[in-house]
Short mmCIF file of C-alpha atoms in Angstrom, two decimals:
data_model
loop_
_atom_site.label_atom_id
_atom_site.label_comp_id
_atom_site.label_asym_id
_atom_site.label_seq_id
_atom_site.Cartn_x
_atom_site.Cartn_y
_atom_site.Cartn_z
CA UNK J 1 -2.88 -27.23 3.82
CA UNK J 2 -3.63 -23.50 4.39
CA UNK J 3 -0.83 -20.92 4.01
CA UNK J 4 -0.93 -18.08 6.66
CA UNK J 5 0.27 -14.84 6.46
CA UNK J 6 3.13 -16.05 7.82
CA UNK J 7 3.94 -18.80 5.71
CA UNK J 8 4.38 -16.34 2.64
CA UNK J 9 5.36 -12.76 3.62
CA UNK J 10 8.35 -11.22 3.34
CA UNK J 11 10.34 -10.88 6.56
CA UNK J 12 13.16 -8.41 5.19
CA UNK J 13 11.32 -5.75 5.09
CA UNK J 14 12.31 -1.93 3.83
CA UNK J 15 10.73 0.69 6.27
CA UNK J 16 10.86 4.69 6.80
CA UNK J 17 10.45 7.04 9.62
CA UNK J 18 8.22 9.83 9.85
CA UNK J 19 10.87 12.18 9.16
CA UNK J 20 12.45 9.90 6.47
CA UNK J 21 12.43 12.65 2.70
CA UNK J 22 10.60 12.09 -0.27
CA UNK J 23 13.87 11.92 -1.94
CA UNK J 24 15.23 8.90 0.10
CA UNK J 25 11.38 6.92 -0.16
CA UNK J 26 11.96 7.94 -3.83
CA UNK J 27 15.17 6.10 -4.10
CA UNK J 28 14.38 3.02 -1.59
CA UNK J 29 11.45 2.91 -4.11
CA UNK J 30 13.71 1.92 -7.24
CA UNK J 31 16.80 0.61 -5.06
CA UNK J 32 14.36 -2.18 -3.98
CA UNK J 33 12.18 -2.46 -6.50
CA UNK J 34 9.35 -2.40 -4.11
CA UNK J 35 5.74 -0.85 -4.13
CA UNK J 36 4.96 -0.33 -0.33
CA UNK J 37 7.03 0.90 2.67
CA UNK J 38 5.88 0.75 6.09
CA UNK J 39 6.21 3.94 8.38
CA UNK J 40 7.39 2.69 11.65
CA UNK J 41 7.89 4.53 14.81
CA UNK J 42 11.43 3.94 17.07
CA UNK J 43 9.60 0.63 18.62
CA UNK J 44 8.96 -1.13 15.08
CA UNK J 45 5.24 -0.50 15.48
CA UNK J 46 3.67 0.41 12.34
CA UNK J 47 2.04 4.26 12.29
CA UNK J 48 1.62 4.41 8.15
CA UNK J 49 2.17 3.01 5.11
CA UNK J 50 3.73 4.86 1.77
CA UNK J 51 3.15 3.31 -1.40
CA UNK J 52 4.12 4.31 -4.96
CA UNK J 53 0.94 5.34 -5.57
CA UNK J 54 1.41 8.03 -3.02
CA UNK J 55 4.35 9.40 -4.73
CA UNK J 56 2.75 9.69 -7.91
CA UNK J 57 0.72 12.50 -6.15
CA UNK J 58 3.93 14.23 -5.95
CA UNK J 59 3.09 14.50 -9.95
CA UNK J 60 -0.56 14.54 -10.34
CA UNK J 61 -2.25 17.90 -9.80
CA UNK J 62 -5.25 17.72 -7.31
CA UNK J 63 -8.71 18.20 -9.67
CA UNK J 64 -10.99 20.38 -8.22
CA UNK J 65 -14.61 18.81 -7.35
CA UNK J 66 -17.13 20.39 -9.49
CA UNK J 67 -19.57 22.12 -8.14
CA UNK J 68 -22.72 24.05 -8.36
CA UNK J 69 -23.76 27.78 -7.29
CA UNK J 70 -27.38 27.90 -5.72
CA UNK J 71 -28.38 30.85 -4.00
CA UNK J 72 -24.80 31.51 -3.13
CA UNK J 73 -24.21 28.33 -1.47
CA UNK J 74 -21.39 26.35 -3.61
CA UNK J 75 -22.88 22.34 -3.90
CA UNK J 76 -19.77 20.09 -4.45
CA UNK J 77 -20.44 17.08 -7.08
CA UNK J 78 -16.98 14.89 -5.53
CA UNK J 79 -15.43 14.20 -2.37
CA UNK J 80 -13.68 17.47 -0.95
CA UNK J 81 -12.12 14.78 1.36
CA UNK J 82 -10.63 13.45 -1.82
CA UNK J 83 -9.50 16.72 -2.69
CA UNK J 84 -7.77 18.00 0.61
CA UNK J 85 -5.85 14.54 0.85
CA UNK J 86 -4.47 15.09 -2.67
CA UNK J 87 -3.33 18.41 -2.45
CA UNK J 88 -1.59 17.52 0.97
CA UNK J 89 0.20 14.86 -0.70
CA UNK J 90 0.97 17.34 -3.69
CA UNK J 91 3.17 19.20 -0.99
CA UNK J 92 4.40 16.69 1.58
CA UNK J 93 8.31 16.85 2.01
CA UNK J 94 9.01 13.37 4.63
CA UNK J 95 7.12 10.13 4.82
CA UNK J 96 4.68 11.27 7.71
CA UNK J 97 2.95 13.49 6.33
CA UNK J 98 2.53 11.43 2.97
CA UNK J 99 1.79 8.54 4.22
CA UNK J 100 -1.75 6.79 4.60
CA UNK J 101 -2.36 6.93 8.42
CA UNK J 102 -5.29 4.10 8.60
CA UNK J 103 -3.42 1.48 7.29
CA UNK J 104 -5.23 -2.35 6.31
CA UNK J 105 -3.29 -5.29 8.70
CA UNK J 106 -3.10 -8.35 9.08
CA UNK J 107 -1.87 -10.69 11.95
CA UNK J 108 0.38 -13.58 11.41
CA UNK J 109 -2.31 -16.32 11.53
CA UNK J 110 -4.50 -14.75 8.83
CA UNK J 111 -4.87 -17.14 5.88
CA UNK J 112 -3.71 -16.52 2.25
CA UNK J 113 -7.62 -16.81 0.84
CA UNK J 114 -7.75 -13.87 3.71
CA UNK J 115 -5.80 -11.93 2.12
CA UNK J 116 -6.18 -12.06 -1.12
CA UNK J 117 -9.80 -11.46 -0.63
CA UNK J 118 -8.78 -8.39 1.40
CA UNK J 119 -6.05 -6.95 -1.30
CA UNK J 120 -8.66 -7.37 -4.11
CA UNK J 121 -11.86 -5.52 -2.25
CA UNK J 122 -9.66 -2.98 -0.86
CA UNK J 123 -7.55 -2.70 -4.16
CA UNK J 124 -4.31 -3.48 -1.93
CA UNK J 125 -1.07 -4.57 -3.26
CA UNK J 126 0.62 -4.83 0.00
CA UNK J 127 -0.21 -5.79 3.60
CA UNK J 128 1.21 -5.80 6.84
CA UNK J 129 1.69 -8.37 8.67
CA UNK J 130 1.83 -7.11 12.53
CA UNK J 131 1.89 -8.60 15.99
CA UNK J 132 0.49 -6.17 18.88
CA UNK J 133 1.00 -3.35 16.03
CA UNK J 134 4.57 -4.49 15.77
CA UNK J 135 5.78 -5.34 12.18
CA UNK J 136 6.75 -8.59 11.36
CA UNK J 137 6.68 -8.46 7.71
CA UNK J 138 4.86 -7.56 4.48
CA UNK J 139 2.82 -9.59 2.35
CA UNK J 140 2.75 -8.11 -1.63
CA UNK J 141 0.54 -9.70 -4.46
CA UNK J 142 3.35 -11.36 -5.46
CA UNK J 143 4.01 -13.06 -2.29
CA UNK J 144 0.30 -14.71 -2.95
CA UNK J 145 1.17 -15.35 -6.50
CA UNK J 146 4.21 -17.24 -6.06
CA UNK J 147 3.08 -20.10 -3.63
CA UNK J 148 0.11 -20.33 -6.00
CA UNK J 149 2.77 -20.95 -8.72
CA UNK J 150 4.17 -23.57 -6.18
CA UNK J 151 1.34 -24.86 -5.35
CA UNK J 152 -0.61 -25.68 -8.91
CA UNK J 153 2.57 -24.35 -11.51
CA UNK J 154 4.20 -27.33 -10.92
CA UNK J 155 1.78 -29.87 -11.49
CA UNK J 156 0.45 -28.79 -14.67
CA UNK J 157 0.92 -31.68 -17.55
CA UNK J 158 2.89 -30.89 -20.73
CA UNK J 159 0.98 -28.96 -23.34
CA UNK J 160 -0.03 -31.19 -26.34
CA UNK J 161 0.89 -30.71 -29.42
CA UNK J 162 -0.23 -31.98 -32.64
#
């Protein structure tokens, strides 16, 4: 049988506010031992997401895209976009304005294989699971990896030995 979304994901969830401090994500961070936190507004629906990775900006000076001069007109080699989101980060002070605003969901029904696929092409290690943008819960790589555990760990024969 198919696992869904929400067969597996975690329903105790750990979320911020927009106006919740680096400092407190910080310490929810390694209170919880967690890698994602959900930005929800006063009606539980889901406006961003904050992972660790996010706060390792906090860290990480922005590199500035090389570029070219050509008859005065500066031609950039990266992603300025890249850039401008970094340094942002670099100064952020409350979840809102670190968090990632277009955030990857899921609903409820969405299979396991679904996700997975998702968290590997996107590079993901968390998901939302939502209802009408509300959130229900969260489903992290390890939320996949432990009903695969259950579902072929446990059936595995005894290693031979000679």
């Amino acid at each position: 049988m198919t696992k869904t979304a929400a067969d597996i994901m975690e329903k105790n969830v750990i979320t911020a506010k927009k106006d919740t401090t680096i400092f407190d994500l910080v310490d929810m961070f390694v209170e919880h031992n967690i890698s994602a936190i959900p930005v929800v507004d006063d009606d539980n629906t889901v406006i961003g997401i904050v992972t660790d990775a996010d706060l390792l900006y906090k860290e990480v000076k922005p590199h500035v895209p090389q570029y070219v001069n050509l008859l005065g007109a500066n031609i950039y080699y990266g992603n300025l976009k890249e850039y401008e989101q970094g340094f942002k980060k670099l100064f952020a002070c409350t979840a809102g304005q670190l968090m990632t605003k277009k955030v990857v969901m899921a609903g409820p029904d969405a299979t396991m294989e679904d996700l997975a696929s998702v968290m590997v092409a996107e590079h993901l290690k968390s998901i939302p699971i939502v209802k009408d943008k509300k959130l229900l819960g969260l489903v992290e790589r390890k939320c996949i990896l432990k009903q695969l555990y259950t579902e072929y760990g446990e059936d595995d024969p005894e290693p031979q030995t000679t």
